[in-house]
PDB file of C-alpha atoms in Angstrom:
ATOM      1  CA  GLN X   1     -89.103  15.932 148.766  1.00 39.00           C
ATOM      2  CA  LEU X   2     -86.755  18.453 147.192  1.00 40.00           C
ATOM      3  CA  LYS X   3     -84.267  17.710 144.473  1.00 41.00           C
ATOM      4  CA  PRO X   4     -80.862  19.407 144.014  1.00 41.00           C
ATOM      5  CA  ARG X   5     -81.076  22.327 141.581  1.00 39.00           C
ATOM      6  CA  SER X   6     -77.792  21.777 139.757  1.00 40.00           C
ATOM      7  CA  THR X   7     -75.625  18.996 138.337  1.00 40.00           C
ATOM      8  CA  THR X   8     -72.995  19.779 140.973  1.00 40.00           C
ATOM      9  CA  ALA X   9     -75.559  19.514 143.761  1.00 41.00           C
ATOM     10  CA  ARG X  10     -76.847  16.214 142.389  1.00 41.00           C
ATOM     11  CA  ALA X  11     -73.304  14.847 142.314  1.00 40.00           C
ATOM     12  CA  VAL X  12     -72.671  15.900 145.908  1.00 39.00           C
ATOM     13  CA  PHE X  13     -75.925  14.356 147.048  1.00 41.00           C
ATOM     14  CA  ALA X  14     -75.106  11.126 145.218  1.00 41.00           C
ATOM     15  CA  GLN X  15     -71.806  10.976 147.111  1.00 39.00           C
ATOM     16  CA  MET X  16     -73.425  11.728 150.465  1.00 44.00           C
ATOM     17  CA  SER X  17     -76.095   9.011 150.005  1.00 39.00           C
ATOM     18  CA  LEU X  18     -78.638  11.116 151.904  1.00 40.00           C
ATOM     19  CA  SER X  19     -81.338   8.500 151.434  1.00 37.00           C
ATOM     20  CA  PHE X  20     -79.268   6.451 153.923  1.00 38.00           C
ATOM     21  CA  GLY X  21     -81.479   3.301 153.940  1.00 39.00           C
ATOM     22  CA  GLY X  22     -79.029   1.615 156.315  1.00 40.00           C
ATOM     23  CA  LYS X  23     -75.975   2.478 154.198  1.00 40.00           C
ATOM     24  CA  GLN X  24     -72.804   4.150 155.366  1.00 40.00           C
ATOM     25  CA  VAL X  25     -72.249   7.735 154.232  1.00 39.00           C
ATOM     26  CA  ALA X  26     -69.769   7.770 151.344  1.00 38.00           C
ATOM     27  CA  SER X  27     -66.149   8.459 152.182  1.00 38.00           C
ATOM     28  CA  GLU X  28     -66.245  11.607 150.043  1.00 39.00           C
ATOM     29  CA  ALA X  29     -68.831  13.072 152.413  1.00 40.00           C
ATOM     30  CA  LEU X  30     -66.538  12.481 155.375  1.00 40.00           C
ATOM     31  CA  VAL X  31     -63.869  14.547 153.661  1.00 37.00           C
ATOM     32  CA  LEU X  32     -66.412  17.313 153.200  1.00 41.00           C
ATOM     33  CA  ALA X  33     -67.031  17.280 156.942  1.00 43.00           C
ATOM     34  CA  SER X  34     -63.835  19.249 157.512  1.00 46.00           C
ATOM     35  CA  VAL X  35     -64.161  22.980 158.083  1.00 43.00           C
ATOM     36  CA  ALA X  36     -63.148  23.812 154.535  1.00 46.00           C
ATOM     37  CA  GLY X  37     -65.260  21.002 153.147  1.00 50.00           C
ATOM     38  CA  VAL X  38     -68.376  22.147 154.981  1.00 48.00           C
ATOM     39  CA  ALA X  39     -67.893  25.673 153.652  1.00 51.00           C
ATOM     40  CA  ALA X  40     -67.566  24.350 150.108  1.00 49.00           C
ATOM     41  CA  LEU X  41     -70.571  22.089 150.507  1.00 52.00           C
ATOM     42  CA  ALA X  42     -72.617  24.947 151.954  1.00 53.00           C
ATOM     43  CA  SER X  43     -71.928  27.040 148.851  1.00 52.00           C
ATOM     44  CA  VAL X  44     -73.492  24.248 146.781  1.00 48.00           C
ATOM     45  CA  LEU X  45     -76.423  23.462 149.069  1.00 54.00           C
ATOM     46  CA  LEU X  46     -77.485  27.002 150.022  1.00 55.00           C
ATOM     47  CA  PRO X  47     -79.066  27.620 146.595  1.00 51.00           C
ATOM     48  CA  TRP X  48     -80.824  24.252 146.975  1.00 47.00           C
ATOM     49  CA  LEU X  49     -82.249  25.206 150.364  1.00 51.00           C
ATOM     50  CA  GLN X  50     -82.942  28.884 149.656  1.00 51.00           C
ATOM     51  CA  GLY X  51     -83.237  29.210 145.880  1.00 45.00           C
ATOM     52  CA  ASP X  52     -81.915  32.040 143.717  1.00 45.00           C
ATOM     53  CA  GLU X  53     -83.419  35.508 143.872  1.00 43.00           C
ATOM     54  CA  ASP X  54     -83.503  35.699 140.063  1.00 45.00           C
ATOM     55  CA  ASP X  55     -86.270  33.103 139.769  1.00 49.00           C
ATOM     56  CA  GLU X  56     -88.183  33.944 142.942  1.00 41.00           C
ATOM     57  CA  ASP X  57     -91.587  34.003 141.210  1.00 46.00           C
ATOM     58  CA  GLU X  58     -90.999  30.591 139.658  1.00 50.00           C
ATOM     59  CA  ARG X  59     -89.953  29.147 143.020  1.00 42.00           C
ATOM     60  CA  VAL X  60     -93.009  30.530 144.781  1.00 35.00           C
ATOM     61  CA  GLN X  61     -95.333  29.075 142.140  1.00 42.00           C
ATOM     62  CA  LYS X  62     -93.740  25.621 142.368  1.00 42.00           C
ATOM     63  CA  MET X  63     -93.759  25.692 146.155  1.00 36.00           C
ATOM     64  CA  SER X  64     -97.393  26.744 146.340  1.00 36.00           C
ATOM     65  CA  LYS X  65     -98.366  23.813 144.106  1.00 39.00           C
ATOM     66  CA  ARG X  66     -96.764  21.263 146.409  1.00 37.00           C
ATOM     67  CA  GLY X  67     -97.697  23.158 149.587  1.00 37.00           C
ATOM     68  CA  GLY X  68     -94.215  23.569 151.075  1.00 40.00           C
ATOM     69  CA  ARG X  69     -91.112  25.688 151.566  1.00 43.00           C
ATOM     70  CA  LEU X  70     -87.675  24.932 150.209  1.00 42.00           C
ATOM     71  CA  GLY X  71     -85.849  22.541 152.528  1.00 55.00           C
ATOM     72  CA  THR X  72     -89.163  21.599 154.143  1.00 59.00           C
ATOM     73  CA  SER X  73     -91.582  18.728 153.579  1.00 62.00           C
ATOM     74  CA  PRO X  74     -95.324  19.422 153.051  1.00 63.00           C
ATOM     75  CA  VAL X  75     -96.176  18.012 156.483  1.00 60.00           C
ATOM     76  CA  GLU X  76     -93.429  20.083 158.097  1.00 60.00           C
ATOM     77  CA  THR X  77     -94.819  23.186 156.396  1.00 61.00           C
ATOM     78  CA  GLU X  78     -98.328  22.478 157.662  1.00 58.00           C
ATOM     79  CA  LEU X  79     -97.026  22.131 161.200  1.00 57.00           C
ATOM     80  CA  ALA X  80     -95.110  25.390 160.903  1.00 56.00           C
ATOM     81  CA  THR X  81     -98.147  27.288 159.620  1.00 55.00           C
ATOM     82  CA  ALA X  82    -100.701  25.759 161.990  1.00 53.00           C
ATOM     83  CA  SER X  83    -100.135  28.722 164.301  1.00 54.00           C
ATOM     84  CA  ASP X  84    -102.055  30.864 161.776  1.00 56.00           C
ATOM     85  CA  LEU X  85    -105.006  30.078 164.023  1.00 54.00           C
ATOM     86  CA  LEU X  86    -103.454  32.490 166.531  1.00 53.00           C
ATOM     87  CA  ARG X  87    -105.586  35.588 166.963  1.00 56.00           C
ATOM     88  CA  PRO X  88    -103.776  38.879 167.695  1.00 58.00           C
ATOM     89  CA  ASP X  89    -106.550  39.954 170.076  1.00 62.00           C
ATOM     90  CA  GLY X  90    -106.146  36.894 172.328  1.00 65.00           C
ATOM     91  CA  PHE X  91    -107.603  33.405 172.458  1.00 67.00           C
ATOM     92  CA  SER X  92    -109.918  31.244 174.511  1.00 72.00           C
ATOM     93  CA  GLN X  93    -109.312  27.805 176.000  1.00 71.00           C
ATOM     94  CA  SER X  94    -111.526  26.251 173.328  1.00 75.00           C
ATOM     95  CA  GLU X  95    -109.429  27.912 170.603  1.00 73.00           C
ATOM     96  CA  ALA X  96    -106.259  26.534 172.189  1.00 70.00           C
ATOM     97  CA  LEU X  97    -107.821  23.048 172.195  1.00 72.00           C
ATOM     98  CA  GLN X  98    -108.831  23.481 168.547  1.00 74.00           C
ATOM     99  CA  TYR X  99    -105.243  24.369 167.664  1.00 72.00           C
ATOM    100  CA  ASN X 100    -103.974  21.291 169.496  1.00 71.00           C
ATOM    101  CA  LYS X 101    -106.451  19.062 167.630  1.00 73.00           C
ATOM    102  CA  HIS X 102    -105.397  20.577 164.310  1.00 73.00           C
ATOM    103  CA  TYR X 103    -101.712  20.063 165.177  1.00 70.00           C
ATOM    104  CA  LEU X 104    -102.321  16.410 166.101  1.00 74.00           C
ATOM    105  CA  GLU X 105    -104.179  15.735 162.842  1.00 76.00           C
ATOM    106  CA  ILE X 106    -101.293  17.122 160.806  1.00 75.00           C
ATOM    107  CA  ALA X 107     -98.660  15.203 162.786  1.00 72.00           C
ATOM    108  CA  MET X 108    -100.527  11.903 162.421  1.00 77.00           C
ATOM    109  CA  ARG X 109    -100.537  12.171 158.615  1.00 82.00           C
ATOM    110  CA  ALA X 110     -96.750  11.944 158.445  1.00 88.00           C
ATOM    111  CA  THR X 111     -95.254   8.531 157.665  1.00 93.00           C
ATOM    112  CA  PRO X 112     -92.172   7.247 159.526  1.00 95.00           C
ATOM    113  CA  ARG X 113     -90.116   7.941 156.395  1.00 95.00           C
ATOM    114  CA  ASP X 114     -91.465  11.528 156.272  1.00 94.00           C
ATOM    115  CA  VAL X 115     -90.431  12.055 159.891  1.00 95.00           C
ATOM    116  CA  LEU X 116     -86.928  10.629 159.395  1.00 96.00           C
ATOM    117  CA  GLU X 117     -86.360  12.797 156.330  1.00 96.00           C
ATOM    118  CA  ASP X 118     -87.575  15.858 158.244  1.00 94.00           C
ATOM    119  CA  LEU X 119     -84.961  15.138 160.923  1.00 96.00           C
ATOM    120  CA  GLN X 120     -82.299  14.849 158.222  1.00 97.00           C
ATOM    121  CA  ARG X 121     -83.399  18.161 156.692  1.00 96.00           C
ATOM    122  CA  GLY X 122     -83.414  19.792 160.115  1.00 96.00           C
ATOM    123  CA  ASN X 123     -79.866  18.659 160.821  1.00 97.00           C
ATOM    124  CA  THR X 124     -78.755  19.937 157.410  1.00 96.00           C
ATOM    125  CA  ARG X 125     -80.235  23.353 158.240  1.00 96.00           C
ATOM    126  CA  PHE X 126     -78.453  23.293 161.614  1.00 96.00           C
ATOM    127  CA  TRP X 127     -74.935  22.525 160.395  1.00 96.00           C
ATOM    128  CA  MET X 128     -75.352  24.996 157.519  1.00 95.00           C
ATOM    129  CA  CYS X 129     -76.376  27.695 160.030  1.00 94.00           C
ATOM    130  CA  GLN X 130     -79.835  27.998 158.421  1.00 93.00           C
ATOM    131  CA  SER X 131     -81.902  26.960 161.458  1.00 92.00           C
ATOM    132  CA  ARG X 132     -85.569  27.978 161.537  1.00 85.00           C
ATOM    133  CA  ARG X 133     -86.398  26.768 165.028  1.00 75.00           C
ATOM    134  CA  THR X 134     -88.284  29.427 166.995  1.00 69.00           C
ATOM    135  CA  ASP X 135     -89.683  29.449 170.512  1.00 69.00           C
ATOM    136  CA  LYS X 136     -93.419  28.875 170.540  1.00 68.00           C
ATOM    137  CA  GLY X 137     -95.676  31.690 171.637  1.00 71.00           C
ATOM    138  CA  VAL X 138     -98.026  31.569 174.603  1.00 74.00           C
ATOM    139  CA  PHE X 139    -100.912  30.375 172.388  1.00 70.00           C
ATOM    140  CA  GLU X 140     -98.987  27.345 171.172  1.00 74.00           C
ATOM    141  CA  ARG X 141     -97.595  26.525 174.611  1.00 78.00           C
ATOM    142  CA  ARG X 142    -101.110  26.728 176.050  1.00 75.00           C
ATOM    143  CA  ALA X 143    -102.369  24.369 173.366  1.00 74.00           C
ATOM    144  CA  LEU X 144     -99.678  21.800 174.229  1.00 78.00           C
ATOM    145  CA  ILE X 145    -101.234  21.372 177.679  1.00 78.00           C
ATOM    146  CA  ALA X 146    -103.988  19.247 176.127  1.00 77.00           C
ATOM    147  CA  LYS X 147    -101.702  16.622 174.565  1.00 81.00           C
ATOM    148  CA  GLN X 148     -98.175  16.291 173.234  1.00 87.00           C
ATOM    149  CA  ALA X 149     -97.532  15.072 169.693  1.00 88.00           C
ATOM    150  CA  PRO X 150     -93.792  14.572 169.112  1.00 93.00           C
ATOM    151  CA  ARG X 151     -93.159  12.590 165.937  1.00 93.00           C
ATOM    152  CA  ALA X 152     -89.783  11.149 166.935  1.00 97.00           C
ATOM    153  CA  ALA X 153     -87.991   9.944 170.070  1.00 98.00           C
ATOM    154  CA  VAL X 154     -84.242  10.281 170.535  1.00 98.00           C
ATOM    155  CA  LEU X 155     -82.034   8.401 172.975  1.00 98.00           C
ATOM    156  CA  GLY X 156     -78.883  10.471 173.289  1.00 97.00           C
ATOM    157  CA  CYS X 157     -76.012  11.272 175.606  1.00 97.00           C
ATOM    158  CA  CYS X 158     -76.449  13.890 178.335  1.00 96.00           C
ATOM    159  CA  ASP X 159     -73.261  15.628 177.153  1.00 96.00           C
ATOM    160  CA  SER X 160     -73.842  19.409 177.080  1.00 96.00           C
ATOM    161  CA  ARG X 161     -72.424  19.600 173.541  1.00 96.00           C
ATOM    162  CA  VAL X 162     -75.263  17.508 172.138  1.00 96.00           C
ATOM    163  CA  PRO X 163     -78.477  19.571 172.483  1.00 96.00           C
ATOM    164  CA  VAL X 164     -80.817  17.272 170.586  1.00 97.00           C
ATOM    165  CA  GLU X 165     -83.600  19.721 169.654  1.00 96.00           C
ATOM    166  CA  ILE X 166     -81.081  22.269 168.380  1.00 96.00           C
ATOM    167  CA  VAL X 167     -79.091  19.688 166.396  1.00 97.00           C
ATOM    168  CA  PHE X 168     -82.269  18.693 164.501  1.00 97.00           C
ATOM    169  CA  ASP X 169     -83.699  22.226 164.330  1.00 95.00           C
ATOM    170  CA  GLN X 170     -86.820  21.246 166.280  1.00 93.00           C
ATOM    171  CA  GLY X 171     -88.886  23.230 168.758  1.00 89.00           C
ATOM    172  CA  ILE X 172     -90.949  22.647 171.892  1.00 89.00           C
ATOM    173  CA  GLY X 173     -93.179  19.583 171.661  1.00 89.00           C
ATOM    174  CA  GLU X 174     -91.569  18.187 168.494  1.00 92.00           C
ATOM    175  CA  LEU X 175     -89.174  15.588 169.945  1.00 96.00           C
ATOM    176  CA  PHE X 176     -89.445  13.080 172.803  1.00 97.00           C
ATOM    177  CA  VAL X 177     -85.916  13.125 174.220  1.00 98.00           C
ATOM    178  CA  VAL X 178     -84.277  10.636 176.602  1.00 98.00           C
ATOM    179  CA  ARG X 179     -80.695  11.437 177.633  1.00 97.00           C
ATOM    180  CA  ASN X 180     -78.229   9.727 179.938  1.00 96.00           C
ATOM    181  CA  THR X 181     -74.515   8.953 180.206  1.00 94.00           C
ATOM    182  CA  GLY X 182     -73.358   7.408 176.932  1.00 96.00           C
ATOM    183  CA  ALA X 183     -76.858   7.025 175.369  1.00 96.00           C
ATOM    184  CA  CYS X 184     -77.290   3.823 177.355  1.00 95.00           C
ATOM    185  CA  LEU X 185     -80.421   1.698 176.908  1.00 96.00           C
ATOM    186  CA  CYS X 186     -80.715   0.959 180.623  1.00 93.00           C
ATOM    187  CA  SER X 187     -84.028  -0.078 182.182  1.00 93.00           C
ATOM    188  CA  SER X 188     -85.231   3.482 182.830  1.00 94.00           C
ATOM    189  CA  ALA X 189     -84.329   4.619 179.297  1.00 96.00           C
ATOM    190  CA  LEU X 190     -86.057   1.566 177.820  1.00 96.00           C
ATOM    191  CA  ALA X 191     -89.191   2.274 179.859  1.00 97.00           C
ATOM    192  CA  SER X 192     -89.267   5.864 178.577  1.00 97.00           C
ATOM    193  CA  LEU X 193     -88.833   4.752 174.958  1.00 97.00           C
ATOM    194  CA  GLU X 194     -91.524   2.093 175.314  1.00 97.00           C
ATOM    195  CA  TYR X 195     -93.839   4.813 176.593  1.00 97.00           C
ATOM    196  CA  ALA X 196     -92.955   6.940 173.565  1.00 97.00           C
ATOM    197  CA  VAL X 197     -93.650   4.059 171.158  1.00 97.00           C
ATOM    198  CA  HIS X 198     -96.884   2.719 172.654  1.00 96.00           C
ATOM    199  CA  HIS X 199     -98.533   5.757 174.249  1.00 95.00           C
ATOM    200  CA  VAL X 200     -97.140   8.823 172.478  1.00 94.00           C
ATOM    201  CA  GLU X 201     -97.029   6.833 169.200  1.00 94.00           C
ATOM    202  CA  ILE X 202     -93.823   8.305 167.824  1.00 96.00           C
ATOM    203  CA  LYS X 203     -92.862   7.212 164.308  1.00 96.00           C
ATOM    204  CA  VAL X 204     -89.072   7.309 164.475  1.00 97.00           C
ATOM    205  CA  LEU X 205     -86.886   6.053 167.323  1.00 98.00           C
ATOM    206  CA  LEU X 206     -83.351   7.402 166.978  1.00 98.00           C
ATOM    207  CA  LEU X 207     -80.391   6.121 169.006  1.00 98.00           C
ATOM    208  CA  MET X 208     -77.596   8.657 168.716  1.00 98.00           C
ATOM    209  CA  GLY X 209     -74.007   8.584 169.921  1.00 97.00           C
ATOM    210  CA  HIS X 210     -71.522  11.395 169.444  1.00 97.00           C
ATOM    211  CA  GLU X 211     -67.909  12.225 168.749  1.00 96.00           C
ATOM    212  CA  GLY X 212     -65.660  12.510 171.795  1.00 95.00           C
ATOM    213  CA  CYS X 213     -68.003  10.777 174.245  1.00 96.00           C
ATOM    214  CA  ALA X 214     -66.223  10.518 177.599  1.00 95.00           C
ATOM    215  CA  ALA X 215     -68.627   7.822 178.787  1.00 95.00           C
ATOM    216  CA  ILE X 216     -67.711   5.587 175.837  1.00 96.00           C
ATOM    217  CA  TRP X 217     -63.988   6.191 176.385  1.00 94.00           C
ATOM    218  CA  ASN X 218     -64.272   5.392 180.105  1.00 93.00           C
ATOM    219  CA  ALA X 219     -66.344   2.273 179.412  1.00 94.00           C
ATOM    220  CA  LEU X 220     -63.821   1.072 176.837  1.00 93.00           C
ATOM    221  CA  ASN X 221     -60.949   1.513 179.308  1.00 91.00           C
ATOM    222  CA  LEU X 222     -62.904   0.449 182.384  1.00 92.00           C
ATOM    223  CA  ASP X 223     -61.080  -1.019 185.360  1.00 88.00           C
ATOM    224  CA  GLU X 224     -63.853  -2.857 187.143  1.00 85.00           C
ATOM    225  CA  LYS X 225     -61.806  -2.981 190.351  1.00 82.00           C
ATOM    226  CA  SER X 226     -61.488   0.792 190.463  1.00 82.00           C
ATOM    227  CA  ASP X 227     -63.175   2.660 193.295  1.00 83.00           C
ATOM    228  CA  SER X 228     -63.418   5.911 191.316  1.00 84.00           C
ATOM    229  CA  TYR X 229     -66.983   5.164 190.172  1.00 89.00           C
ATOM    230  CA  THR X 230     -70.146   5.136 192.232  1.00 92.00           C
ATOM    231  CA  PRO X 231     -72.065   1.828 192.135  1.00 92.00           C
ATOM    232  CA  ALA X 232     -74.721   3.201 189.788  1.00 92.00           C
ATOM    233  CA  LEU X 233     -72.148   4.664 187.382  1.00 93.00           C
ATOM    234  CA  MET X 234     -70.078   1.473 187.454  1.00 93.00           C
ATOM    235  CA  GLU X 235     -73.119  -0.545 186.394  1.00 93.00           C
ATOM    236  CA  GLN X 236     -73.731   1.840 183.490  1.00 93.00           C
ATOM    237  CA  MET X 237     -70.087   1.641 182.389  1.00 94.00           C
ATOM    238  CA  LYS X 238     -70.246  -2.180 182.457  1.00 94.00           C
ATOM    239  CA  PHE X 239     -73.448  -2.063 180.396  1.00 94.00           C
ATOM    240  CA  LEU X 240     -71.793   0.093 177.736  1.00 95.00           C
ATOM    241  CA  LYS X 241     -68.586  -1.954 177.699  1.00 95.00           C
ATOM    242  CA  ALA X 242     -70.540  -5.152 177.079  1.00 94.00           C
ATOM    243  CA  GLY X 243     -71.607  -3.764 173.690  1.00 94.00           C
ATOM    244  CA  MET X 244     -68.048  -3.185 172.447  1.00 95.00           C
ATOM    245  CA  ASP X 245     -65.385  -5.411 170.887  1.00 95.00           C
ATOM    246  CA  VAL X 246     -62.657  -4.270 173.276  1.00 93.00           C
ATOM    247  CA  GLU X 247     -59.901  -6.438 171.768  1.00 93.00           C
ATOM    248  CA  GLY X 248     -60.735  -5.442 168.214  1.00 94.00           C
ATOM    249  CA  LEU X 249     -60.859  -1.745 169.097  1.00 94.00           C
ATOM    250  CA  ALA X 250     -57.420  -1.990 170.724  1.00 92.00           C
ATOM    251  CA  THR X 251     -55.921  -2.732 167.277  1.00 93.00           C
ATOM    252  CA  LEU X 252     -56.967   0.697 165.959  1.00 92.00           C
ATOM    253  CA  ARG X 253     -54.074   3.115 166.346  1.00 91.00           C
ATOM    254  CA  ASP X 254     -55.870   6.294 165.344  1.00 92.00           C
ATOM    255  CA  HIS X 255     -57.683   7.505 168.453  1.00 89.00           C
ATOM    256  CA  ARG X 256     -60.421   9.295 166.479  1.00 91.00           C
ATOM    257  CA  ALA X 257     -61.137   6.162 164.457  1.00 93.00           C
ATOM    258  CA  ARG X 258     -61.221   4.119 167.670  1.00 94.00           C
ATOM    259  CA  ASP X 259     -63.543   6.666 169.310  1.00 93.00           C
ATOM    260  CA  ARG X 260     -65.969   6.607 166.386  1.00 95.00           C
ATOM    261  CA  GLU X 261     -65.957   2.825 166.018  1.00 96.00           C
ATOM    262  CA  ALA X 262     -66.494   2.296 169.759  1.00 96.00           C
ATOM    263  CA  THR X 263     -69.464   4.674 169.749  1.00 97.00           C
ATOM    264  CA  ILE X 264     -71.014   3.049 166.685  1.00 96.00           C
ATOM    265  CA  GLN X 265     -70.542  -0.414 168.202  1.00 96.00           C
ATOM    266  CA  SER X 266     -72.300   0.775 171.352  1.00 96.00           C
ATOM    267  CA  ILE X 267     -75.253   2.206 169.421  1.00 97.00           C
ATOM    268  CA  ARG X 268     -75.546  -0.983 167.365  1.00 96.00           C
ATOM    269  CA  ALA X 269     -75.576  -2.986 170.604  1.00 96.00           C
ATOM    270  CA  GLN X 270     -78.489  -0.854 171.870  1.00 95.00           C
ATOM    271  CA  MET X 271     -80.289  -1.423 168.551  1.00 95.00           C
ATOM    272  CA  THR X 272     -79.773  -5.178 168.921  1.00 95.00           C
ATOM    273  CA  LEU X 273     -81.422  -5.005 172.339  1.00 94.00           C
ATOM    274  CA  LEU X 274     -84.383  -3.132 170.860  1.00 95.00           C
ATOM    275  CA  ALA X 275     -84.608  -5.698 168.062  1.00 94.00           C
ATOM    276  CA  GLY X 276     -85.293  -8.268 170.771  1.00 94.00           C
ATOM    277  CA  ASN X 277     -88.189  -6.242 172.167  1.00 95.00           C
ATOM    278  CA  LYS X 278     -91.267  -7.943 170.676  1.00 95.00           C
ATOM    279  CA  ALA X 279     -93.704  -5.126 171.405  1.00 95.00           C
ATOM    280  CA  VAL X 280     -91.477  -2.460 169.847  1.00 96.00           C
ATOM    281  CA  MET X 281     -90.566  -4.604 166.839  1.00 96.00           C
ATOM    282  CA  GLU X 282     -94.245  -5.299 166.156  1.00 95.00           C
ATOM    283  CA  LYS X 283     -94.605  -1.570 165.426  1.00 96.00           C
ATOM    284  CA  VAL X 284     -91.655  -1.862 163.042  1.00 96.00           C
ATOM    285  CA  ARG X 285     -93.191  -4.872 161.250  1.00 95.00           C
ATOM    286  CA  GLN X 286     -96.458  -2.973 160.878  1.00 95.00           C
ATOM    287  CA  GLY X 287     -94.614  -0.109 159.178  1.00 94.00           C
ATOM    288  CA  LYS X 288     -95.534   2.299 161.977  1.00 95.00           C
ATOM    289  CA  LEU X 289     -91.990   2.793 163.294  1.00 96.00           C
ATOM    290  CA  ILE X 290     -88.425   3.144 162.053  1.00 97.00           C
ATOM    291  CA  ILE X 291     -85.544   2.567 164.451  1.00 97.00           C
ATOM    292  CA  CYS X 292     -82.359   4.289 163.366  1.00 97.00           C
ATOM    293  CA  GLY X 293     -78.779   4.461 164.644  1.00 97.00           C
ATOM    294  CA  ALA X 294     -76.917   7.744 164.272  1.00 98.00           C
ATOM    295  CA  MET X 295     -73.580   9.393 165.062  1.00 97.00           C
ATOM    296  CA  TYR X 296     -73.285  13.121 165.785  1.00 98.00           C
ATOM    297  CA  ASP X 297     -70.033  14.819 164.806  1.00 97.00           C
ATOM    298  CA  VAL X 298     -69.554  17.583 167.384  1.00 96.00           C
ATOM    299  CA  SER X 299     -66.936  19.442 165.349  1.00 94.00           C
ATOM    300  CA  SER X 300     -69.019  19.729 162.148  1.00 96.00           C
ATOM    301  CA  GLY X 301     -72.584  19.448 163.469  1.00 97.00           C
ATOM    302  CA  ILE X 302     -73.398  16.670 160.984  1.00 97.00           C
ATOM    303  CA  VAL X 303     -75.440  13.627 162.014  1.00 98.00           C
ATOM    304  CA  ASP X 304     -74.570  10.407 160.169  1.00 97.00           C
ATOM    305  CA  PHE X 305     -77.617   8.095 160.042  1.00 97.00           C
ATOM    306  CA  PHE X 306     -75.775   4.818 159.622  1.00 94.00           C
ATOM    307  CA  GLU X 307     -78.267   2.008 160.217  1.00 93.00           C
ATOM    308  CA  GLU X 308     -82.043   1.355 160.187  1.00 94.00           C
ATOM    309  CA  LEU X 309     -84.490  -1.228 161.397  1.00 89.00           C
ATOM    310  CA  THR X 310     -87.497  -0.952 159.082  1.00 84.00           C
ATOM    311  CA  LYS X 311     -90.469  -2.952 157.887  1.00 73.00           C
ATOM    312  CA  PRO X 312     -89.306  -5.978 155.828  1.00 71.00           C
ATOM    313  CA  VAL X 313     -89.842  -5.441 152.089  1.00 53.00           C
TER     314      VAL X 313
END
């Protein structure tokens, strides 16, 4: 895990509380989420992620000792370099299977905390325009036929402005993604996530809402007697509305504050439902899974990880 290279960077990271651990991001970080603030923050963090050219040799030596790249965990680096098995003169089916086995072994070594921190790093790269995600070649795609090995599952909204893999700087086969209107934990979404937990054996389950979600706004202002919704959509809107404090939200005058609070309330309601799922929570108690609530800010690209369900200490 990397450390900020300067006193200024350490101060910024202290304000942002990037370890999260179920805590709200500091108010100073929310100020930095403005366009000007992001630019200023990027000027501080870019040296942290990339390093300075003047001490390139020193950086390379330190990185080689810990087996990673700047802004990347050791496990993440191993996954990125596993494709070194690719032969320029072609490959056989057995070689593709060997690559898949190697990839699975690396992925299984990561702890839930490793995986969550890798998602946080990936989002930081995304909103700083330093994404490394690349499309896999034919060798890697062929290898994925044998078995998938995503390390995290994400329940998100189907809004076109929230492309989950891009937001976390992840490629093909790295995330198990479930999307629907309003990131709703309906029966089909729950079934998919249970499959991810028990059969795919993901290590992080992320429930993510987003800024400006029309589904949340419509659910909050739902007229249940309206005929403008189809039966299926009406049921989903009712489901989302049940997770919100409608009267309390009505007291918020600022529409952006109301939008954010409504979305966070909805995500917390979905987390409460998961907390009542004995089979899923058994994985949490065993330390094999972290469930995390998150909020994606469309305008800045920043994901705020605001709450966790983890193994009791």
